[in-house]
Every structure is written in C-alpha cells, then in structure tokens.
Coordinates of C-alpha atoms and ligand atoms in Angstrom, one line a residue:
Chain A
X1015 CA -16.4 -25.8 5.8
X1016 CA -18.1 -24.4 2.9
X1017 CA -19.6 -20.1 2.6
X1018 CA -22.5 -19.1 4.0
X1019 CA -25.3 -18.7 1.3
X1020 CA -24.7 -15.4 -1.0
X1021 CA -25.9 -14.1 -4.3
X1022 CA -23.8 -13.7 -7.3
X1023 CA -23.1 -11.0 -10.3
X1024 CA -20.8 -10.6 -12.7
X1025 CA -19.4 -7.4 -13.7
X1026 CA -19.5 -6.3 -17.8
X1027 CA -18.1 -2.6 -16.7
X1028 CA -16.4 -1.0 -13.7
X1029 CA -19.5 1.2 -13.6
X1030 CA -21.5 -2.3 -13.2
X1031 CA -19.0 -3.4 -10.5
X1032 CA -19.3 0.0 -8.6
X1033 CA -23.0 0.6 -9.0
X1034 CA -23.8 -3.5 -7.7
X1035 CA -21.6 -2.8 -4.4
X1036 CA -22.8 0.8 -3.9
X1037 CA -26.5 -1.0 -4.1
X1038 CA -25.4 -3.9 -1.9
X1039 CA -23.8 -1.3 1.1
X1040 CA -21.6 -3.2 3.4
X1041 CA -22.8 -6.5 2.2
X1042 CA -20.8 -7.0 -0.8
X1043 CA -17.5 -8.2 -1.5
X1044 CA -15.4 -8.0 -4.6
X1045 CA -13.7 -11.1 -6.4
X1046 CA -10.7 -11.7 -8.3
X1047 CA -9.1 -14.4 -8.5
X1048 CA -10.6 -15.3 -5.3
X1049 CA -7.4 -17.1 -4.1
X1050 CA -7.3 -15.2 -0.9
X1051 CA -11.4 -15.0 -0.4
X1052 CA -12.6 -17.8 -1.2
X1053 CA -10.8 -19.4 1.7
X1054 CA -11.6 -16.6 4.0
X1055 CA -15.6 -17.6 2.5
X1056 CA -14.8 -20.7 3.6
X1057 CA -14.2 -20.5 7.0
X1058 CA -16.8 -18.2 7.5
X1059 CA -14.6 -15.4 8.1
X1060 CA -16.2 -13.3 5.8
X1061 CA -20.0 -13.7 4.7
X1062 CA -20.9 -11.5 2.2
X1063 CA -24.6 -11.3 0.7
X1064 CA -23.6 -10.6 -2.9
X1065 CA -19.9 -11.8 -4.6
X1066 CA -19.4 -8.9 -7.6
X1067 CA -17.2 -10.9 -10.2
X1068 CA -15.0 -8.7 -11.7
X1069 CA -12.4 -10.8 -13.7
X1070 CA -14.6 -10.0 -16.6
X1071 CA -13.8 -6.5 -16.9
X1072 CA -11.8 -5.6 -19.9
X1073 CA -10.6 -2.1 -18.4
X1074 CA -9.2 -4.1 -16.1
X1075 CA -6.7 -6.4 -18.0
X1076 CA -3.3 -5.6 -20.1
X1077 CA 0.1 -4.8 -19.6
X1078 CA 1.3 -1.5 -21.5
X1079 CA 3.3 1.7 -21.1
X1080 CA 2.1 4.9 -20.4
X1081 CA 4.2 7.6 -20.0
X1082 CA 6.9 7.0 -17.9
X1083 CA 5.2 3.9 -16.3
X1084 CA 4.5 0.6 -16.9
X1085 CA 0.5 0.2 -16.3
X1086 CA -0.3 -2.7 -15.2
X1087 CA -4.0 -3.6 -14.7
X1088 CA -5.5 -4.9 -12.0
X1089 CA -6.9 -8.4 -13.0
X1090 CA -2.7 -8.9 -14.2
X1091 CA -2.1 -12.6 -13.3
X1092 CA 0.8 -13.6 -10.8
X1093 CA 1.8 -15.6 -13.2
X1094 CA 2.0 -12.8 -16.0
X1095 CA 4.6 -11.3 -13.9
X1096 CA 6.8 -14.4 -14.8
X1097 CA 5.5 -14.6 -18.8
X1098 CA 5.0 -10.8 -19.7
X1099 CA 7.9 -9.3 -21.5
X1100 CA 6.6 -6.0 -20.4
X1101 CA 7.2 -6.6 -16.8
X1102 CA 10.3 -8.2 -17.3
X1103 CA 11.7 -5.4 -19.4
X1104 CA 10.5 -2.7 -17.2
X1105 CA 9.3 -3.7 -14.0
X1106 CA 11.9 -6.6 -13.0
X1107 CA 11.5 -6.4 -9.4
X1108 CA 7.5 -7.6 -10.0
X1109 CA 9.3 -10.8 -12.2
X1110 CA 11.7 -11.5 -9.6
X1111 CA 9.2 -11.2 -6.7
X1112 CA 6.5 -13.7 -8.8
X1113 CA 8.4 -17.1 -8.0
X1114 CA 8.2 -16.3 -4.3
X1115 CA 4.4 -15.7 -4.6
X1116 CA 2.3 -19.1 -3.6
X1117 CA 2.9 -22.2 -5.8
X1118 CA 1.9 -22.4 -9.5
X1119 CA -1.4 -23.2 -9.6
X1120 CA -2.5 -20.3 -7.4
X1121 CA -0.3 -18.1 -9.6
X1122 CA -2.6 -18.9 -12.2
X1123 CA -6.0 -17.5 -10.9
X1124 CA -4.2 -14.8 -8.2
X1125 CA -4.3 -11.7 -9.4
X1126 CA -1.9 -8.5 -9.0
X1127 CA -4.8 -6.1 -7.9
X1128 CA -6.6 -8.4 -5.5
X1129 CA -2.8 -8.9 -3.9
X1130 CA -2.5 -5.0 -3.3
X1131 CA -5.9 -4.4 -2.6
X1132 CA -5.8 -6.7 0.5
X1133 CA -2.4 -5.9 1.5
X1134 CA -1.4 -9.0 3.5
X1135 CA 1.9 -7.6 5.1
X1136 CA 3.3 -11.3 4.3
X1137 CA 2.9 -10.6 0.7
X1138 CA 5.5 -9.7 -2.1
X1139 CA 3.7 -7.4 -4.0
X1140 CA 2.5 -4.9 -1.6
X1141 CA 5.7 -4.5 -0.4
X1142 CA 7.6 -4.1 -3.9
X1143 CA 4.8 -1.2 -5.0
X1144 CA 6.7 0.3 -2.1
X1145 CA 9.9 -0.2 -3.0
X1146 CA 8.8 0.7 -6.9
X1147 CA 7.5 4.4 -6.0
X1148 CA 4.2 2.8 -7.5
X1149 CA 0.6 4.6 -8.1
X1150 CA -2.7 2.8 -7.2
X1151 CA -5.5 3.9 -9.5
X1152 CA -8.9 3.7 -8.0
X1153 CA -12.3 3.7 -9.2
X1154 CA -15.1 4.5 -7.0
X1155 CA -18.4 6.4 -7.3
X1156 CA -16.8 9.9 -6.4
X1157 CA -14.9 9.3 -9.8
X1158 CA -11.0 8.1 -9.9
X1159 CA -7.4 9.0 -8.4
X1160 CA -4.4 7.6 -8.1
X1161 CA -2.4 7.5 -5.1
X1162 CA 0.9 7.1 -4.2
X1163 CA 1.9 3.4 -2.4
X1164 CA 3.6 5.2 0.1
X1165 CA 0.1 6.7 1.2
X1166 CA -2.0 3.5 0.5
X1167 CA -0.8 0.6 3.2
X1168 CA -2.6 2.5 6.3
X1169 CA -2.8 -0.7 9.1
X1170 CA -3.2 -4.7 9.1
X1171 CA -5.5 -5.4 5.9
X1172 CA -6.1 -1.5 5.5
X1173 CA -5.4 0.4 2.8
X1174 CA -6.7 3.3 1.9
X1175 CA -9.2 2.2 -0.2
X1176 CA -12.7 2.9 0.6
X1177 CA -15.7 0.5 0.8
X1178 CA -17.0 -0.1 -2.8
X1179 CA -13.9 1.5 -4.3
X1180 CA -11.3 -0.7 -7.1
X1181 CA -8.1 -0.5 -7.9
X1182 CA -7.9 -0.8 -11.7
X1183 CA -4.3 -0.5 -12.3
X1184 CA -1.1 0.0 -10.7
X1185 CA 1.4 2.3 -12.6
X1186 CA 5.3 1.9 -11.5
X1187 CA 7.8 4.0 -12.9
X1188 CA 9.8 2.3 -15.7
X1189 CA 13.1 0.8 -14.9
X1190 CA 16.0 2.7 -15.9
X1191 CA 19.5 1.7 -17.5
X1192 CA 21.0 3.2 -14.1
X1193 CA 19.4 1.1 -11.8
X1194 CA 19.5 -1.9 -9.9
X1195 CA 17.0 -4.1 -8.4
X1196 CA 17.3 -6.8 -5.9
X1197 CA 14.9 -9.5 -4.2
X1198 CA 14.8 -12.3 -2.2
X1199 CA 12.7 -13.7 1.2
X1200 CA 13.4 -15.9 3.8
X1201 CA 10.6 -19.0 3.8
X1202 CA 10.6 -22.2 6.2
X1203 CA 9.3 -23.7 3.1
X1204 CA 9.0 -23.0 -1.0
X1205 CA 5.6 -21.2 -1.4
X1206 CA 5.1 -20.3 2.1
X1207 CA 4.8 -16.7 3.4
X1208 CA 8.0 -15.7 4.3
X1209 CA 9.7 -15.2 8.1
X1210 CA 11.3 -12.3 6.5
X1211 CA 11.1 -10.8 2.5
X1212 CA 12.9 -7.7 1.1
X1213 CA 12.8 -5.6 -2.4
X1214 CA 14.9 -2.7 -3.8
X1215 CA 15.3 -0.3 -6.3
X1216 CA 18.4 2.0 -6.3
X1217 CA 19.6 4.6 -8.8
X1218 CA 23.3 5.0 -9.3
X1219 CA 26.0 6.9 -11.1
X1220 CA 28.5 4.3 -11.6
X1221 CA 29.1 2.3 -8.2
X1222 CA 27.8 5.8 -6.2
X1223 CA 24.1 4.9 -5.0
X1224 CA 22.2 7.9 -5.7
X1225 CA 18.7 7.0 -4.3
X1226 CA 17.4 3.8 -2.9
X1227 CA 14.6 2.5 -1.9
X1228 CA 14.1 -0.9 0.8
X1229 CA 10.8 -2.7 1.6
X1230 CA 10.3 -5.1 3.6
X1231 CA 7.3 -7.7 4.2
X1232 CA 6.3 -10.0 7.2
X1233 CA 8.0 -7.9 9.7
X1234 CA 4.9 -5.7 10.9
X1235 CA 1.3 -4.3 10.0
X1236 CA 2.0 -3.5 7.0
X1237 CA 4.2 -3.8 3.9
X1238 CA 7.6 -1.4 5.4
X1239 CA 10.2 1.0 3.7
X1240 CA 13.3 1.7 5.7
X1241 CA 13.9 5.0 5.6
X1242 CA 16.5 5.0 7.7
X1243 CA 19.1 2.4 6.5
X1244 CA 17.9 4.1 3.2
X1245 CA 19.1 7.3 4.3
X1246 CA 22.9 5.9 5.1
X1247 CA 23.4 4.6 1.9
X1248 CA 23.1 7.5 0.0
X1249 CA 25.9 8.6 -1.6
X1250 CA 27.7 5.0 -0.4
X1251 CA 29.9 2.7 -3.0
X1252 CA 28.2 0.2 -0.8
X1253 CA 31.1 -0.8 1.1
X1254 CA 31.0 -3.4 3.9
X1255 CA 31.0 -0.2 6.6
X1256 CA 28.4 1.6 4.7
X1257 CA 26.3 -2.1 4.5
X1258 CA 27.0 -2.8 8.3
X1259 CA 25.5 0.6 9.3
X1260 CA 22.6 0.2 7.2
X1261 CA 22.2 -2.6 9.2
X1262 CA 22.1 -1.4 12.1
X1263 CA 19.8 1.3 11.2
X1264 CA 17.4 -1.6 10.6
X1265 CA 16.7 -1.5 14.3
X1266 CA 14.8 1.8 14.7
X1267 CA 13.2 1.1 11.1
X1268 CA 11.5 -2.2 12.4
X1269 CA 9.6 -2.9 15.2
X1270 CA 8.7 -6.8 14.4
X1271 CA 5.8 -7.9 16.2
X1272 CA 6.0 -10.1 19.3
X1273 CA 4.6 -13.6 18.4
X1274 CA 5.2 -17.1 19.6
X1275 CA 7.0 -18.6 16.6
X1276 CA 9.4 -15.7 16.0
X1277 CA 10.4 -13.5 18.5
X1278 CA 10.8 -10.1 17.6
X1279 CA 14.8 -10.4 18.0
X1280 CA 15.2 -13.3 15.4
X1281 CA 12.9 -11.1 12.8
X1282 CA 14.9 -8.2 12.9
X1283 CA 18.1 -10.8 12.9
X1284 CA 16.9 -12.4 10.0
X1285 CA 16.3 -9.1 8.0
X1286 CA 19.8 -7.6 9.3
X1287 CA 20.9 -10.9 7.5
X1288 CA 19.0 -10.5 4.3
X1289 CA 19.5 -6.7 3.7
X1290 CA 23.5 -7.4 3.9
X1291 CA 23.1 -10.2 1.2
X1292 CA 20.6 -8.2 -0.9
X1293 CA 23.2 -4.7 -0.6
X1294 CA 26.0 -7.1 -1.9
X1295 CA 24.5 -8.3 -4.9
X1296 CA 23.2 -5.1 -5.7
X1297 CA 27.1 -3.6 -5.1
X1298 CA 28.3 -5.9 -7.4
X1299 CA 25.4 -5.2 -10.0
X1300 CA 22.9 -7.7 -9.6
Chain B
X597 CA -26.1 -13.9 -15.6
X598 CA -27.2 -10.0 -15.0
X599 CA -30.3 -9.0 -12.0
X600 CA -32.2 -6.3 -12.0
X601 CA -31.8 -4.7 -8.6
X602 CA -34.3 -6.2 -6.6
X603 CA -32.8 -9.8 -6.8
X604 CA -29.6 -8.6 -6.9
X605 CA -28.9 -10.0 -3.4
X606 CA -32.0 -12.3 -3.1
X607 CA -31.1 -15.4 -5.3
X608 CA -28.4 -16.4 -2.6
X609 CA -30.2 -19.9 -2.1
X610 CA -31.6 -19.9 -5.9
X611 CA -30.1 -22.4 -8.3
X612 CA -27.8 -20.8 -11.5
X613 CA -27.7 -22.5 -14.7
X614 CA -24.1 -22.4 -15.5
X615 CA -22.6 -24.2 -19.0
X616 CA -19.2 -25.4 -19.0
X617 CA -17.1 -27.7 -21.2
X618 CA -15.8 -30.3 -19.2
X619 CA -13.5 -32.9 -20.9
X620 CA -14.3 -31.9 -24.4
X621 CA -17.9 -32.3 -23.8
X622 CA -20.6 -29.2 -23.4
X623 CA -22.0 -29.6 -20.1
X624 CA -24.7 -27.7 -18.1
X625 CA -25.6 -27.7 -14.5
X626 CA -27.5 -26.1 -11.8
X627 CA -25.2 -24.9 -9.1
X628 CA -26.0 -22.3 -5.9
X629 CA -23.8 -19.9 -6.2
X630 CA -21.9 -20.9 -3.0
X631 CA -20.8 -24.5 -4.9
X632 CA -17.5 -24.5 -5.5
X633 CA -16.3 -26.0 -8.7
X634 CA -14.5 -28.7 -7.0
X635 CA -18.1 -29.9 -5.6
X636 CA -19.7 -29.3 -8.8
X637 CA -17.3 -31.7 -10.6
X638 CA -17.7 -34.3 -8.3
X639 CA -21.6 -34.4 -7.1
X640 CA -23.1 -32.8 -10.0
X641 CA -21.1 -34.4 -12.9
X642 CA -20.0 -37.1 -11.3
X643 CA -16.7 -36.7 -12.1
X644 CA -14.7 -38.0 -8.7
X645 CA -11.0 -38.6 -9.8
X646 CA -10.9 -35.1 -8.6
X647 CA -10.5 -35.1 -5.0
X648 CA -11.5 -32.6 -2.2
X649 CA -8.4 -32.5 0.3
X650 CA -8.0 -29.4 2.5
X651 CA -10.4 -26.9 0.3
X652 CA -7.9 -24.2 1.3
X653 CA -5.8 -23.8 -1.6
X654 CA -3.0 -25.8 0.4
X655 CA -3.0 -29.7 -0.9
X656 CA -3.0 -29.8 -4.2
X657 CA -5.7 -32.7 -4.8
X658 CA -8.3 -30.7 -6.2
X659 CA -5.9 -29.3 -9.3
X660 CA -7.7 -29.5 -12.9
X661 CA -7.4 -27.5 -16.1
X662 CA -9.4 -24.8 -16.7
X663 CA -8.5 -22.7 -20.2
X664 CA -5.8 -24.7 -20.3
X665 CA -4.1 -23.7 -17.2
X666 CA -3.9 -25.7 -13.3
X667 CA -5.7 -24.3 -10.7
X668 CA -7.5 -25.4 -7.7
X669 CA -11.3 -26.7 -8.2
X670 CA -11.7 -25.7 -4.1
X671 CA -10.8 -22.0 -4.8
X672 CA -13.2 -20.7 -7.4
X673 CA -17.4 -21.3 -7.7
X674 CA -19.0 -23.2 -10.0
X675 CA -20.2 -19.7 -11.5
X676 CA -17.4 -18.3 -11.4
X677 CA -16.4 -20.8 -14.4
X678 CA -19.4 -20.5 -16.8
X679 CA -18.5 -20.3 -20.1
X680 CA -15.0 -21.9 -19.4
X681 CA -13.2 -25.1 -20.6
X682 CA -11.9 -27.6 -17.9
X683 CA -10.4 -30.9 -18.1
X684 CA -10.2 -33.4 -15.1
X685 CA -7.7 -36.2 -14.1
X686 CA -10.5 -38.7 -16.7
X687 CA -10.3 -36.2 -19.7
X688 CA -6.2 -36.0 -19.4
X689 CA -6.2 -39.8 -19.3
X690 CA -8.8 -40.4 -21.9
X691 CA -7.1 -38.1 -24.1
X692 CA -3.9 -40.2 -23.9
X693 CA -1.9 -37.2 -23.1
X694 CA -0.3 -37.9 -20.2
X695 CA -0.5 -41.8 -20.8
X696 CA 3.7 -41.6 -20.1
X697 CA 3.1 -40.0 -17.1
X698 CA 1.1 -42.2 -15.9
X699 CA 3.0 -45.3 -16.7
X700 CA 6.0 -43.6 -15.5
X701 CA 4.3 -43.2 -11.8
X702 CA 3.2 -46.2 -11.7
X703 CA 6.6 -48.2 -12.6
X704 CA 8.5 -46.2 -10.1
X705 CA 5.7 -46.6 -7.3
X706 CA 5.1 -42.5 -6.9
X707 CA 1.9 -43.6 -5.5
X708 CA 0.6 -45.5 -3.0
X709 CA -3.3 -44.5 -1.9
X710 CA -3.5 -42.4 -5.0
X711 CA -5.2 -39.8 -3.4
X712 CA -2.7 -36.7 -4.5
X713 CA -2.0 -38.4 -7.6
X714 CA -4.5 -36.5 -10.2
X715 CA -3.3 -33.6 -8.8
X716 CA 0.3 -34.3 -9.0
X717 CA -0.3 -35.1 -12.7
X718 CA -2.3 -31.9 -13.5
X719 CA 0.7 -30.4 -12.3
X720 CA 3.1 -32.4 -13.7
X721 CA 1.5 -32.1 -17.1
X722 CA 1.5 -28.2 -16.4
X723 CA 5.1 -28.3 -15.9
X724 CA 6.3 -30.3 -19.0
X725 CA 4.0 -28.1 -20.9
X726 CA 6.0 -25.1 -20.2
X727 CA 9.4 -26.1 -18.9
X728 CA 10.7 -29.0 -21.6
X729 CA 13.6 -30.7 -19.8
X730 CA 12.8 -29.4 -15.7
X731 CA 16.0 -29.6 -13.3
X732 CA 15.1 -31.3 -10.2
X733 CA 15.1 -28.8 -8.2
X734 CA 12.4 -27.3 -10.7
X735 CA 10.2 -30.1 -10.3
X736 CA 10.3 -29.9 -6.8
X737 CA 9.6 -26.1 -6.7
X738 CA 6.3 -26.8 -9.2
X739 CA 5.2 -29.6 -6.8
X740 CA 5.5 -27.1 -3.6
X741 CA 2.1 -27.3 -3.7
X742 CA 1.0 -30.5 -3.9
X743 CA 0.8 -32.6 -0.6
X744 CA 1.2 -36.5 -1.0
X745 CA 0.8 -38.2 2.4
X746 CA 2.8 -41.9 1.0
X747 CA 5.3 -42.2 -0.7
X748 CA 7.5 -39.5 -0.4
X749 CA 8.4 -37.4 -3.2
X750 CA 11.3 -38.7 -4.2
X751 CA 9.7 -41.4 -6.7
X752 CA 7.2 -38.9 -8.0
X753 CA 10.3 -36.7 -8.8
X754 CA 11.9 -39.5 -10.5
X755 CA 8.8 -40.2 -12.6
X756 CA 8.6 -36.5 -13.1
X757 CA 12.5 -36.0 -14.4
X758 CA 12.4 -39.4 -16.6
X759 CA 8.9 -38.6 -18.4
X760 CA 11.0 -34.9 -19.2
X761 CA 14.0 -37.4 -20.5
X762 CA 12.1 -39.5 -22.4
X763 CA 10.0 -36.6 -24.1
X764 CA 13.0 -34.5 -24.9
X765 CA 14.7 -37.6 -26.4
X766 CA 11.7 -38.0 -29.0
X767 CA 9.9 -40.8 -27.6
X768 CA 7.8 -41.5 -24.9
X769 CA 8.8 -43.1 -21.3
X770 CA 7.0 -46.3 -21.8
Ligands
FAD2715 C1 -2.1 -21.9 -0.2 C2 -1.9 -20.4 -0.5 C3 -0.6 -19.8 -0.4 C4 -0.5 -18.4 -0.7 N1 0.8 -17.9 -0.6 C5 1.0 -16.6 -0.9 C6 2.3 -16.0 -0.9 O1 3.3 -16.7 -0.6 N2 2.4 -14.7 -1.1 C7 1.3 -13.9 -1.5 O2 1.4 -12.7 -1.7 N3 0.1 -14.4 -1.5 C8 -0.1 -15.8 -1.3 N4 -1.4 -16.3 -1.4 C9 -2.6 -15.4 -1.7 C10 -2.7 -15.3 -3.2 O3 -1.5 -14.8 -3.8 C11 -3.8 -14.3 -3.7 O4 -3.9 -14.5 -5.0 C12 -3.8 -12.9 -3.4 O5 -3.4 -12.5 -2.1 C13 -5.1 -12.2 -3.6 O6 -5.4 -12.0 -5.0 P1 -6.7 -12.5 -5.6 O7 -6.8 -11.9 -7.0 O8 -6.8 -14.0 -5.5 O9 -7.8 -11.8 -4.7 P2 -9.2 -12.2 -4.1 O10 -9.0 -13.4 -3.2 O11 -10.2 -12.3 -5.2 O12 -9.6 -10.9 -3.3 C14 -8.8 -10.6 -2.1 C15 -9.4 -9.3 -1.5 O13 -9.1 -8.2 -2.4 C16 -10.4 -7.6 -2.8 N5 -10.1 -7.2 -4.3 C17 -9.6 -8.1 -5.2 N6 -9.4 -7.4 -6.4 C18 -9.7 -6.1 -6.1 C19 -9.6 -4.9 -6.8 N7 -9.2 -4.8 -8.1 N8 -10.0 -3.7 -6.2 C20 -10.4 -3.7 -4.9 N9 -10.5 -4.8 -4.2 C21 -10.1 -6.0 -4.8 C22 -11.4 -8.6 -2.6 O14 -12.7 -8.0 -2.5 C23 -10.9 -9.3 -1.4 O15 -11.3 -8.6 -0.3 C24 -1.6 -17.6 -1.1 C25 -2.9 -18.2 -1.2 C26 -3.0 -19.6 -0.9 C27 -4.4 -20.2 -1.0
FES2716 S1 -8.5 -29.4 -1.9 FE1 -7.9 -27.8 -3.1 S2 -5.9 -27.5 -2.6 FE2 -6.6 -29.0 -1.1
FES2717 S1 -0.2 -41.6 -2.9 FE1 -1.3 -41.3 -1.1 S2 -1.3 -39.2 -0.7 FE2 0.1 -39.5 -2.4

C-alpha cells in the first residue's frame, strides 16, 4: 500500500518545525528517521496532511556532556549508540541496548528521539531512559522543559508530550566508576521485538548494591520499572536468596497483558528468568 | 523546498523537483511527495535492480547506499533524500567494488531467483566495510534483516565469510 496524498516541509530551525505544525493543527506529523512512520503512512494508519522533516535541524544533532549528563540529541542515530565514544564511555547501557534495536540498515536512518518520542513499549530505548534516571527536553510553542522519564511514558503510544511539541535531546546522568549496568532481551528471532527485554543501572559500594534501578520492555503499556524487586535488593550482596526474592517480587511489579501468543504466565516466567541472569552478571561485575 | 503558509498543506498532489546523485551521476526528478524513494529509483530513473519486496522495512530487497550508509529505499520519500548521494545494486557493480562479492555468490550458488540478492550485497558490502574479518555468527546477525526466499542462507554466509578471507589475506576471492 502506499500514503495517502500529503504535503511536505522541511525544517531549517525548531522554531520552523514548531510554527509549521502549530499552523497545520492536528494534521501534521513529525519525521525522523521515519523508520517507524513511514510504515504506519503506508498502511494508512496514519494520514497526515503535511510531513515536517526535521532531520535537518542542527540543534537537534551531537553527542556532548553537559554537566553531569551526557546530552544526547534527538536526531542521535541508533547506530551512533554503537560508534560514539561518548555513549560508550558514559552511557553504556544505550551501547549495549543498540544491537538489540532492529537490524542494521534500520539502525542507520532510526533515530534516538523518534524512538522515545513514540514510546513503543516493545522498544529498548524507552525502557533504558527509565532505567538511566533520564530527562526529556521538549520544545514546543509555550517555550521548553525537561521532564523526568519516570513522568513521560503515560499509556500505549502516550507520552507526555503534547501535540506539536519535540523532544530535542535526552540528558542521562553520566555513568559512574561505582556502577554497573546490565542488558539483555529475550527475541524469537535477531532483530525482532522482544517477548521479554530488561535494563539496569545499580550503584554499589564494593559488592553492597546501594541503589538500583530495573526496566523492563514488552511486558505491558508502557516501558516498566520494578520498584518492587528494586526495593529488595537494596542493601543486598546480590546473593541467590536476595535474587530469588527479587524475583518473586516481579509478580506484583508486572501485570503482562493477556494475548494469544504469550499468555500472561509465560511473560512474567520469562522475565523471572531474565532478571535472575541479568542480577548475576551484574553480582559478578558485569 | 520552503512554503509560504498558504500552500503549506496544499501541494500534497503537486510534483517536487528534488536533485539527487544517484551512482555518481547528478540526477533530478519530479516526485509527489508521497513517492518513496524505492519507487523513484525504479519508475522514474529506471533504475530496477532495486527491488520492492514487503515496503515495510522487513525484507531487505529494497537496501541501497545513501551517504554512504544501507538503508531501506521503501522507508524514506523521494524528498526526503534531495540533496543526498545514493548508490544502487548497478553503481556498486559498475564501480567494480563488490566484483568479489559477486563472483563469490555466484560460485557458491547463494542465489537462485536473485530477487534478495542486491540487497544482500548492499548489506554485505556494509558489513566488510566496517567489520574486516566478520565471525559467522556476525554475518548472520548483519543479514537478520534481509529475507531470501531460495537458497537458504547457508551459501550466502559462505560467500559472505570467504569474500572476508580472501580480502583480509590481500587479494580478492576470485
Ligand atoms: C522491520 C523493523 C524492525 C524494527 N525493530 C525494532 C526493534 O527491535 N526495536 C525498536 O525499538 N524499534 C524497532 N523498529 C523501529 C525503529 O527503531 C524506529 O527507528 C523507531 O522506533 C522510531 O524512530 P524514527 O526516528 O524512525 O522515528 P519516525 O518513524 O520518524 O517517527 C516516529 C514517531 O515519533 C515522532 N517523532 C520523531 N522524532 C520526534 C521528535 N524528536 N520529537 C517529537 N516527536 C518525534 C514522529 O512524529 C512519529 O509519530 C523497527 C522498525 C522496522 C521497520
Ligand atoms: S521492500 Fe524495503 S524492506 Fe522489504
Ligand atoms: S535468491 Fe531468490 S529470494 Fe534469494
């Protein structure tokens, strides 16, 4: 199938972007690397009147520290997250994530802020800006704010972004000597969305974990922490008793939803499973 | 490529002029805006050795070069690539790069109907660009995305790991 009919503009400035949606109402649609839209164009899921371009936008590009985060702008390639030295250095849960996100070629044009913005709860990066304590900065024509990624994922596809509004950058805190990151997803096949993915970021003194925090992806509306199987490790060595109860804390973390390829059982089976293997390669310093 | 606000959302069945440089040579065409490349390449320029599978992102025939990286021709509009360089399956072979390749598939029958095969090579030629001597199970991972309804992948792996070989060795396969 091919899009319905729709005009297009490229964006010089973010002012340019906002001002062409805010002129367009409803009827626009942002594209990045168009990855995600262009297929949902395709099957008429979507059908925009106007298509505002905006991998033109210089504000919108680079990789660089600021403060005590890593900024990384929106129109950041996927496959930057596997090149960039940056990201490697200070955001490695991003570089380890990257492989796991679609195959090569969609790497190439997919960008990191079209990923958050549309916040598919199978994807890797929502759920690691979670597990990062990231900011979302956001442009929009009441002026800009950053907001914290536990506030942004609201429902399926809903964030808390506002019609006409960009994310320019995401800012994650940088990665410290005294943590310990871990990632890894469950996939019938390489490139697929995963049955079940997981990220974290802990904070020790020496094997003590001082804080931690677990996302997981594909297991409900939205990209999920774990507060509770956060909350009993605290203060663990990460033991096996200490891993087995986090475990089992998974169950009022997760509420999978009921569908006909994976019951909700095997999803919260399968992330049990997972969160034990990720806990002991972070115990043993991974 | 700027409107002034009244046309801003009334060209949608308008013609753009978009310029491109297509296999070393500047090019310009008149796409709507809805074209995607993919179409562009093969209607417009005539260019058909790259091929329109799924247009979802998910089969891997419609791969070409574009600034010197692999993407899909079905996932981006012909507007959204003026002003870029792209090479296609004819300007890889014309330009001799990827002759080995080539040979190298077609000695160890990694085709059959030929249909995936530009793509495969667009992404084959990505990989040995970036990775010099791939493991197997690297190859495998880069060609996730590339569908091949024939011959299985086991040959196209083959070609894939001895073309790595033969380049790291100094020479070429054939
Ligand atoms: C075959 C296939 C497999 C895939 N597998 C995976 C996978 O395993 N994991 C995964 O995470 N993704 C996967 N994807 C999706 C891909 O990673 C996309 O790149 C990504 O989800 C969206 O990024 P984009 O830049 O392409 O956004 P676009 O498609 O351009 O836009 C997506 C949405 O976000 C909006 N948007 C984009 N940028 C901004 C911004 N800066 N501010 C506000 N709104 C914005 C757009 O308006 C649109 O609504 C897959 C895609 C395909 C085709
Ligand atoms: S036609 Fe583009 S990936 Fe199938
Ligand atoms: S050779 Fe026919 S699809 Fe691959």
């Amino acid at each position: 199938m091919k899009a319905r009919a729709f005009s297009y503009f490229r964006a010089a400035t973010i002012d340019q972007a906002l001002d062409a949606h805010a002129r367009a109402g409803d009827d626009a649609r942002f594209i990045a690397g168009g990855q995600s839209l262009v297929p949902a164009l395709s099957l008429r899921l979507q059908a925009p009147r106007l298509l505002i371009d905006i991998t033109h936008i210089d504000a919108l590009r680079g990789v660089r520290r600021d403060g005590g985060y890593l900024r990384i702008g929106a129109l950041t390639r996927h496959c930057e997250m596997l090149s960039e030295p940056l990201i490697a250095e200070f955001a490695p849960l991003l570089h380890a994530a990257a492989p796991f996100v679609a195959h090569p070629a969609i790497r190439n044009r997919g960008t990191f802020g079209g990923s958050v913005a549309l916040a598919d709860p199978a994807s890797e990066f929502p759920a690691m800006t979670l597990a990062l304590d990231a900011e979302i900065e956001i442009a929009g024509a009441s002026g800009g704010r950053r907001i914290k990624a536990d506030d942004f994922f609201l429902d399926l596809f809903e964030t808390a972004l506002q019609p006409g509004e960009l994310i320019t950058a995401v800012f994650v805190p940088l990665f410290k000597a005294d943590q310990r990151f871990a990632f890894d997803e469950l996939a019938r096949r390489r490139g697929d969305y995963a049955l079940v993915g997981c990220g974290m970021l802990a904070t020790f003194t020496g094997e003590r974990v001082d804080d931690i925090r677990i996302s997981f992806f594909s297991v409900g509306n939205t990209p999920t922490r774990v507060k509770g199987a956060e909350a009993t490790l605290i203060g663990s060595s990460l033991d096996a008793e200490r891993i087995a109860a986090a475990q089992a804390a998974l169950e009022g973390d997760l509420a999978p939803p009921d569908s006909d390829e994976v019951p909700p059982a095997m999803r919260l089976h399968l992330a049990r499973v997972l969160l034990g293997r990720l806990l002991g390669r972070l115990g043993e310093g991974a | 490529m700027n409107h002034s606000d009244e046309t801003l959302l009334d060209d949608a069945d308008e013609t753009v002029r978009v310029r491109l440089v297509v296999n070393g040579r500047k090019v310009a065409c008149e796409v709507a805006p809805r074209e995607t490349l993919v179409d562009c390449l093969r209607n417009s320029l005539e260019l058909t050795g790259t091929h329109a599978g799924c247009e979802m992102g998910a089969c891997g025939a419609c791969l070409v070069q574009l600034d010197g990286r692999a993407v899909h021709s079905c996932l981006m509009f012909a507007v959204q690539a003026d002003g870029a360089a792209i090479n296609t399956i004819e300007g890889l072979s014309d330009s001799g790069l990827i002759a080995d390749l080539q040979a190298e598939f077609h000695r160890r029958n990694a085709l059959q109907c030929g249909f995936c095969t530009p793509g495969m090579l667009i992404n084959a030629h990505e990989l040995l660009s970036q990775v010099a001597q791939p493991s197997r199970e690297e190859i495998r991972d880069a060609l996730s995305g590339n569908y091949c309804r024939c011959t299985g992948y086991e040959a196209i792996v083959d070609a894939i790991d001895a073309v790595a070989k033969a380049r790291s060795a100094g020479g070429g396969a054939t």
